[in-house]
């Protein structure tokens, strides 16, 4: 019988039909070892699959050592005139002495000698087949945990000393290279060896009565056709990886010298099921090229949120794993996990009755379950087109018929959910608005849900795109949702929390405090409504802390900042470090950030020490290999705290520790991949280098700091980020003035004055009184010192004006007022006033 197999030469379109033989072995009923539930099922189903593909199949079930050995010998003899020989083994297997062995059902563990004599070596089978058949395929679904008793030793045949049986998994098998193996025919085309798990790792047997994960993946992908056998085995590996939630990853070693294909190439346009199948296969191939760091992060997010790996990788495929902005990727992945979790937990809505809508919805759900998010979106789009047709028909024939309107609305809602999983939040918002229009008259609760989700989608779009108009529209939609008759009391706290986040995002870019004040009021309302002491309540406390920190950072004094710290402390009292390690660590990091700002205001080194402790604690839970960007952010925050601590203590060695922390952070946040993070951390590094240079009298460090500030300004423009641009100008002024002092050079003072005056084009008394006063104060000092050097009356006038401006704020602080009064008096005397 000819198999539907072909071998394609590497540089040729020529194909050759092949004859294939297969030996399928299933060992379940062990007499002296733990029986296995599924090898009988696995062998039966794999044998049927190979038979359907055209192999001549020999099946062996529950064979003892004599029968198994004889079956292998006969198979090697029968394979002599075949083109492809395939062996599938499901059962116990072990590694001992660096070699792998099959374990027959009568394996005897009564003594080391008996145990060794019971085993059937894998290497002998490979050697026999490689000599007589051009292509050998060995699939070992046998990497299960060591079946022998703990500490079991065996004496291998021909050996005198016992060896220990490996506790888990099989050893890697290297297939013989045809041209180098003695007695191997020159026309041998190579070998494929597939393991159910990586070498040295155990594999899963699967639920009783079903197939092992490896067998199930083989059954799913081998028969599909259309791909090389190498690609098929890659798909099998990733299928097992997904189905076992990253517990098991098969391994394949291949020395094939031709492209081997199973089955007939499927014809194009085979229908909707083929789209889903091809979407799944494309996802698996995409996963196989994902960097290890990406895999670890996806696994961490999936485990943390309790969502399928398939869908998260599906989102990565849509977004593109080669994105240059890892920061945005991780944020979107976390957000996508939350969207997916919400979708899994709640699917409210009307029952569809239109046959086509039902069909398309089922196809979309199936594609989504397979992780083919892009394919699911296509079905949702088709369903929406059908809903548009129904909408037109309803308008024409039976306006506002309830059942039709509800199913149309639910179709729009389904598409909106899929669009959110694809991070098309603008499209999702439009679809939720259409859903609202359909159900508003007929179902108040569905209308409320649609309006609420429209607001959420607009808020996410505004967050990711920096679209303030979308944020304003989100606030309007969320406010409407609160007032709708179908609004559910249980959801009012969540809506207030959503409103707070939209207000807070608007407030970040608004020099006025109005939006931040509204955010604080919304978070306060959410806290009152949430059950006290719960996770959601703690989350709202954390959000309140962020808004208070944003507001307090713009104000003089520490009252608002102390309230922010208290909110973070309350949240940390609720969050369990063991149950929510990442949330707990993030809250610790936020807490450390506000303590740092308070330390700046109070000039209190103890606050800096507390901030450093908080960030150090966060780093204990943020593993660099799993959440590299979160780790980098915490390193950056720790560096800020250490820099402040070193400056307060006049200890350059502590500042040097901060420089090291910033440089470590930058290893995970390079400019070409995470531009936003790079800018912030480089700015902090520049400040630390400048501070170190000042205290050590080190001109090289000062120049390094100045260069770093200037590189920051290449990306931090006045138009895009005016506040940050002004702060960097001020930092440059401080560094260049110090370098001028160190090198006794007026140019340093003059450049500093230029930078200070640039910063004051943004800092104003009305919007940023603290920054305005601080910049005026330091400008006054620089101008005064330069005037004392060059005797310039104009520079002295500039100094007096700056000191007078600073006095408008600092004159209210008793300990500082005298300094400015004395400076102004000295300048007036020098000017003859």
mmCIF file of C-alpha atoms in Angstrom, residues 607-779:
data_model
loop_
_atom_site.group_PDB
_atom_site.id
_atom_site.type_symbol
_atom_site.label_atom_id
_atom_site.label_comp_id
_atom_site.label_asym_id
_atom_site.label_seq_id
_atom_site.Cartn_x
_atom_site.Cartn_y
_atom_site.Cartn_z
ATOM 1 C CA UNK A 607 11.903 59.096 54.423
ATOM 2 C CA UNK A 608 14.480 58.277 51.739
ATOM 3 C CA UNK A 609 15.528 55.235 53.709
ATOM 4 C CA UNK A 610 11.896 54.100 54.025
ATOM 5 C CA UNK A 611 11.423 54.616 50.267
ATOM 6 C CA UNK A 612 14.507 52.520 49.511
ATOM 7 C CA UNK A 613 13.199 49.771 51.818
ATOM 8 C CA UNK A 614 9.826 49.791 50.029
ATOM 9 C CA UNK A 615 11.429 49.464 46.589
ATOM 10 C CA UNK A 616 13.796 46.752 47.842
ATOM 11 C CA UNK A 617 10.790 44.799 49.146
ATOM 12 C CA UNK A 618 9.059 45.177 45.774
ATOM 13 C CA UNK A 619 12.138 43.785 44.013
ATOM 14 C CA UNK A 620 11.939 40.652 46.161
ATOM 15 C CA UNK A 621 8.704 39.745 44.331
ATOM 16 C CA UNK A 622 9.523 41.109 40.882
ATOM 17 C CA UNK A 623 11.656 38.455 39.190
ATOM 18 C CA UNK A 624 13.819 39.917 36.434
ATOM 19 C CA UNK A 625 13.391 36.861 34.211
ATOM 20 C CA UNK A 626 9.568 36.869 34.468
ATOM 21 C CA UNK A 627 8.552 40.551 34.628
ATOM 22 C CA UNK A 628 11.662 42.354 33.345
ATOM 23 C CA UNK A 629 10.045 45.756 32.851
ATOM 24 C CA UNK A 630 8.399 45.780 36.274
ATOM 25 C CA UNK A 631 11.758 44.778 37.743
ATOM 26 C CA UNK A 632 13.471 47.571 35.797
ATOM 27 C CA UNK A 633 10.950 50.139 37.046
ATOM 28 C CA UNK A 634 11.488 49.071 40.650
ATOM 29 C CA UNK A 635 15.271 49.260 40.110
ATOM 30 C CA UNK A 636 14.853 52.762 38.743
ATOM 31 C CA UNK A 637 12.731 53.781 41.751
ATOM 32 C CA UNK A 638 15.284 52.259 44.130
ATOM 33 C CA UNK A 639 17.987 54.260 42.356
ATOM 34 C CA UNK A 640 16.039 57.490 42.939
ATOM 35 C CA UNK A 641 15.698 56.742 46.652
ATOM 36 C CA UNK A 642 19.386 55.870 47.005
ATOM 37 C CA UNK A 643 20.380 59.028 45.139
ATOM 38 C CA UNK A 644 18.330 61.174 47.521
ATOM 39 C CA UNK A 645 19.690 59.290 50.520
ATOM 40 C CA UNK A 646 23.268 59.726 49.354
ATOM 41 C CA UNK A 647 22.749 63.424 48.677
ATOM 42 C CA UNK A 648 21.177 63.985 52.105
ATOM 43 C CA UNK A 649 24.030 62.149 53.838
ATOM 44 C CA UNK A 650 26.685 63.735 51.591
ATOM 45 C CA UNK A 651 27.769 60.172 50.865
ATOM 46 C CA UNK A 652 28.981 59.714 47.258
ATOM 47 C CA UNK A 653 29.271 55.948 47.769
ATOM 48 C CA UNK A 654 25.486 55.664 48.237
ATOM 49 C CA UNK A 655 25.032 57.837 45.142
ATOM 50 C CA UNK A 656 27.316 55.403 43.303
ATOM 51 C CA UNK A 657 24.911 52.614 44.331
ATOM 52 C CA UNK A 658 22.071 54.591 42.764
ATOM 53 C CA UNK A 659 24.075 54.968 39.533
ATOM 54 C CA UNK A 660 24.519 51.196 39.456
ATOM 55 C CA UNK A 661 20.764 50.675 39.985
ATOM 56 C CA UNK A 662 19.921 53.021 37.095
ATOM 57 C CA UNK A 663 22.387 51.297 34.785
ATOM 58 C CA UNK A 664 20.920 47.883 35.664
ATOM 59 C CA UNK A 665 17.445 49.234 34.906
ATOM 60 C CA UNK A 666 18.617 50.495 31.519
ATOM 61 C CA UNK A 667 19.809 46.978 30.623
ATOM 62 C CA UNK A 668 16.126 45.989 30.410
ATOM 63 C CA UNK A 669 14.871 49.313 28.993
ATOM 64 C CA UNK A 670 17.071 50.229 26.007
ATOM 65 C CA UNK A 671 16.181 53.272 23.919
ATOM 66 C CA UNK A 672 15.317 51.294 20.783
ATOM 67 C CA UNK A 673 12.798 49.050 22.551
ATOM 68 C CA UNK A 674 11.280 50.940 25.498
ATOM 69 C CA UNK A 675 11.766 54.579 24.639
ATOM 70 C CA UNK A 676 9.535 56.039 27.354
ATOM 71 C CA UNK A 677 11.190 54.109 30.167
ATOM 72 C CA UNK A 678 14.643 54.825 28.729
ATOM 73 C CA UNK A 679 14.042 58.581 28.847
ATOM 74 C CA UNK A 680 12.979 58.596 32.501
ATOM 75 C CA UNK A 681 15.740 56.324 33.722
ATOM 76 C CA UNK A 682 18.423 58.095 31.681
ATOM 77 C CA UNK A 683 17.268 61.391 33.180
ATOM 78 C CA UNK A 684 17.617 59.904 36.659
ATOM 79 C CA UNK A 685 21.049 58.485 35.815
ATOM 80 C CA UNK A 686 22.120 61.914 34.564
ATOM 81 C CA UNK A 687 21.039 63.516 37.851
ATOM 82 C CA UNK A 688 22.913 60.908 39.880
ATOM 83 C CA UNK A 689 26.073 61.323 37.796
ATOM 84 C CA UNK A 690 25.871 65.082 38.247
ATOM 85 C CA UNK A 691 25.355 64.714 41.981
ATOM 86 C CA UNK A 692 28.265 62.286 42.266
ATOM 87 C CA UNK A 693 30.467 64.600 40.228
ATOM 88 C CA UNK A 694 29.616 67.577 42.448
ATOM 89 C CA UNK A 695 30.469 65.767 45.661
ATOM 90 C CA UNK A 696 33.630 64.120 44.387
ATOM 91 C CA UNK A 697 34.798 67.131 42.375
ATOM 92 C CA UNK A 698 34.778 64.815 39.387
ATOM 93 C CA UNK A 699 34.498 66.733 36.123
ATOM 94 C CA UNK A 700 34.218 63.534 34.070
ATOM 95 C CA UNK A 701 31.071 62.443 35.926
ATOM 96 C CA UNK A 702 29.590 65.922 35.536
ATOM 97 C CA UNK A 703 30.246 65.864 31.802
ATOM 98 C CA UNK A 704 28.718 62.359 31.583
ATOM 99 C CA UNK A 705 25.648 63.664 33.388
ATOM 100 C CA UNK A 706 25.358 66.685 31.081
ATOM 101 C CA UNK A 707 25.644 64.445 28.015
ATOM 102 C CA UNK A 708 22.949 62.152 29.395
ATOM 103 C CA UNK A 709 20.600 65.109 30.000
ATOM 104 C CA UNK A 710 21.166 66.311 26.449
ATOM 105 C CA UNK A 711 20.353 62.853 25.053
ATOM 106 C CA UNK A 712 17.117 62.944 27.056
ATOM 107 C CA UNK A 713 16.150 66.246 25.428
ATOM 108 C CA UNK A 714 16.468 64.608 21.996
ATOM 109 C CA UNK A 715 13.257 62.747 22.834
ATOM 110 C CA UNK A 716 11.711 64.817 25.633
ATOM 111 C CA UNK A 717 10.631 67.843 23.590
ATOM 112 C CA UNK A 718 8.826 70.892 24.898
ATOM 113 C CA UNK A 719 5.893 70.296 22.566
ATOM 114 C CA UNK A 720 5.345 66.685 23.602
ATOM 115 C CA UNK A 721 6.146 66.885 27.339
ATOM 116 C CA UNK A 722 6.501 70.489 28.531
ATOM 117 C CA UNK A 723 6.758 69.754 32.271
ATOM 118 C CA UNK A 724 9.408 67.063 31.866
ATOM 119 C CA UNK A 725 11.278 69.197 29.341
ATOM 120 C CA UNK A 726 11.412 72.076 31.834
ATOM 121 C CA UNK A 727 12.626 69.799 34.639
ATOM 122 C CA UNK A 728 15.433 68.502 32.426
ATOM 123 C CA UNK A 729 16.418 72.081 31.532
ATOM 124 C CA UNK A 730 16.670 72.852 35.249
ATOM 125 C CA UNK A 731 18.767 69.747 35.890
ATOM 126 C CA UNK A 732 21.106 70.727 33.063
ATOM 127 C CA UNK A 733 21.468 74.156 34.648
ATOM 128 C CA UNK A 734 22.518 72.645 37.977
ATOM 129 C CA UNK A 735 25.140 70.404 36.336
ATOM 130 C CA UNK A 736 26.624 73.050 34.041
ATOM 131 C CA UNK A 737 26.861 75.582 36.896
ATOM 132 C CA UNK A 738 28.741 73.061 39.023
ATOM 133 C CA UNK A 739 31.092 72.266 36.149
ATOM 134 C CA UNK A 740 31.706 76.013 35.733
ATOM 135 C CA UNK A 741 32.611 76.249 39.439
ATOM 136 C CA UNK A 742 34.901 73.235 39.221
ATOM 137 C CA UNK A 743 36.708 74.479 36.111
ATOM 138 C CA UNK A 744 36.565 78.190 37.114
ATOM 139 C CA UNK A 745 34.843 78.996 33.827
ATOM 140 C CA UNK A 746 32.203 81.742 33.361
ATOM 141 C CA UNK A 747 30.754 79.799 30.413
ATOM 142 C CA UNK A 748 29.354 77.186 32.782
ATOM 143 C CA UNK A 749 27.450 79.859 34.744
ATOM 144 C CA UNK A 750 26.176 81.500 31.567
ATOM 145 C CA UNK A 751 24.936 78.209 30.154
ATOM 146 C CA UNK A 752 23.234 77.423 33.464
ATOM 147 C CA UNK A 753 21.344 80.740 33.378
ATOM 148 C CA UNK A 754 20.164 79.959 29.827
ATOM 149 C CA UNK A 755 18.821 76.584 30.962
ATOM 150 C CA UNK A 756 17.083 78.071 34.049
ATOM 151 C CA UNK A 757 15.350 80.733 31.962
ATOM 152 C CA UNK A 758 14.179 78.091 29.473
ATOM 153 C CA UNK A 759 12.597 76.098 32.323
ATOM 154 C CA UNK A 760 10.746 79.223 33.550
ATOM 155 C CA UNK A 761 9.046 79.493 30.177
ATOM 156 C CA UNK A 762 6.997 76.480 31.339
ATOM 157 C CA UNK A 763 6.977 76.694 35.134
ATOM 158 C CA UNK A 764 4.471 79.339 36.331
ATOM 159 C CA UNK A 765 3.411 80.691 39.696
ATOM 160 C CA UNK A 766 -0.221 79.815 39.015
ATOM 161 C CA UNK A 767 0.118 76.212 37.837
ATOM 162 C CA UNK A 768 3.423 74.949 39.308
ATOM 163 C CA UNK A 769 4.280 77.242 42.235
ATOM 164 C CA UNK A 770 6.821 74.911 43.823
ATOM 165 C CA UNK A 771 8.821 74.285 40.639
ATOM 166 C CA UNK A 772 8.559 77.969 39.715
ATOM 167 C CA UNK A 773 9.908 79.085 43.092
ATOM 168 C CA UNK A 774 12.680 76.487 43.207
ATOM 169 C CA UNK A 775 13.874 77.353 39.683
ATOM 170 C CA UNK A 776 13.850 81.082 40.462
ATOM 171 C CA UNK A 777 15.834 80.473 43.637
ATOM 172 C CA UNK A 778 18.578 78.518 41.872
ATOM 173 C CA UNK A 779 18.606 80.973 38.965
#
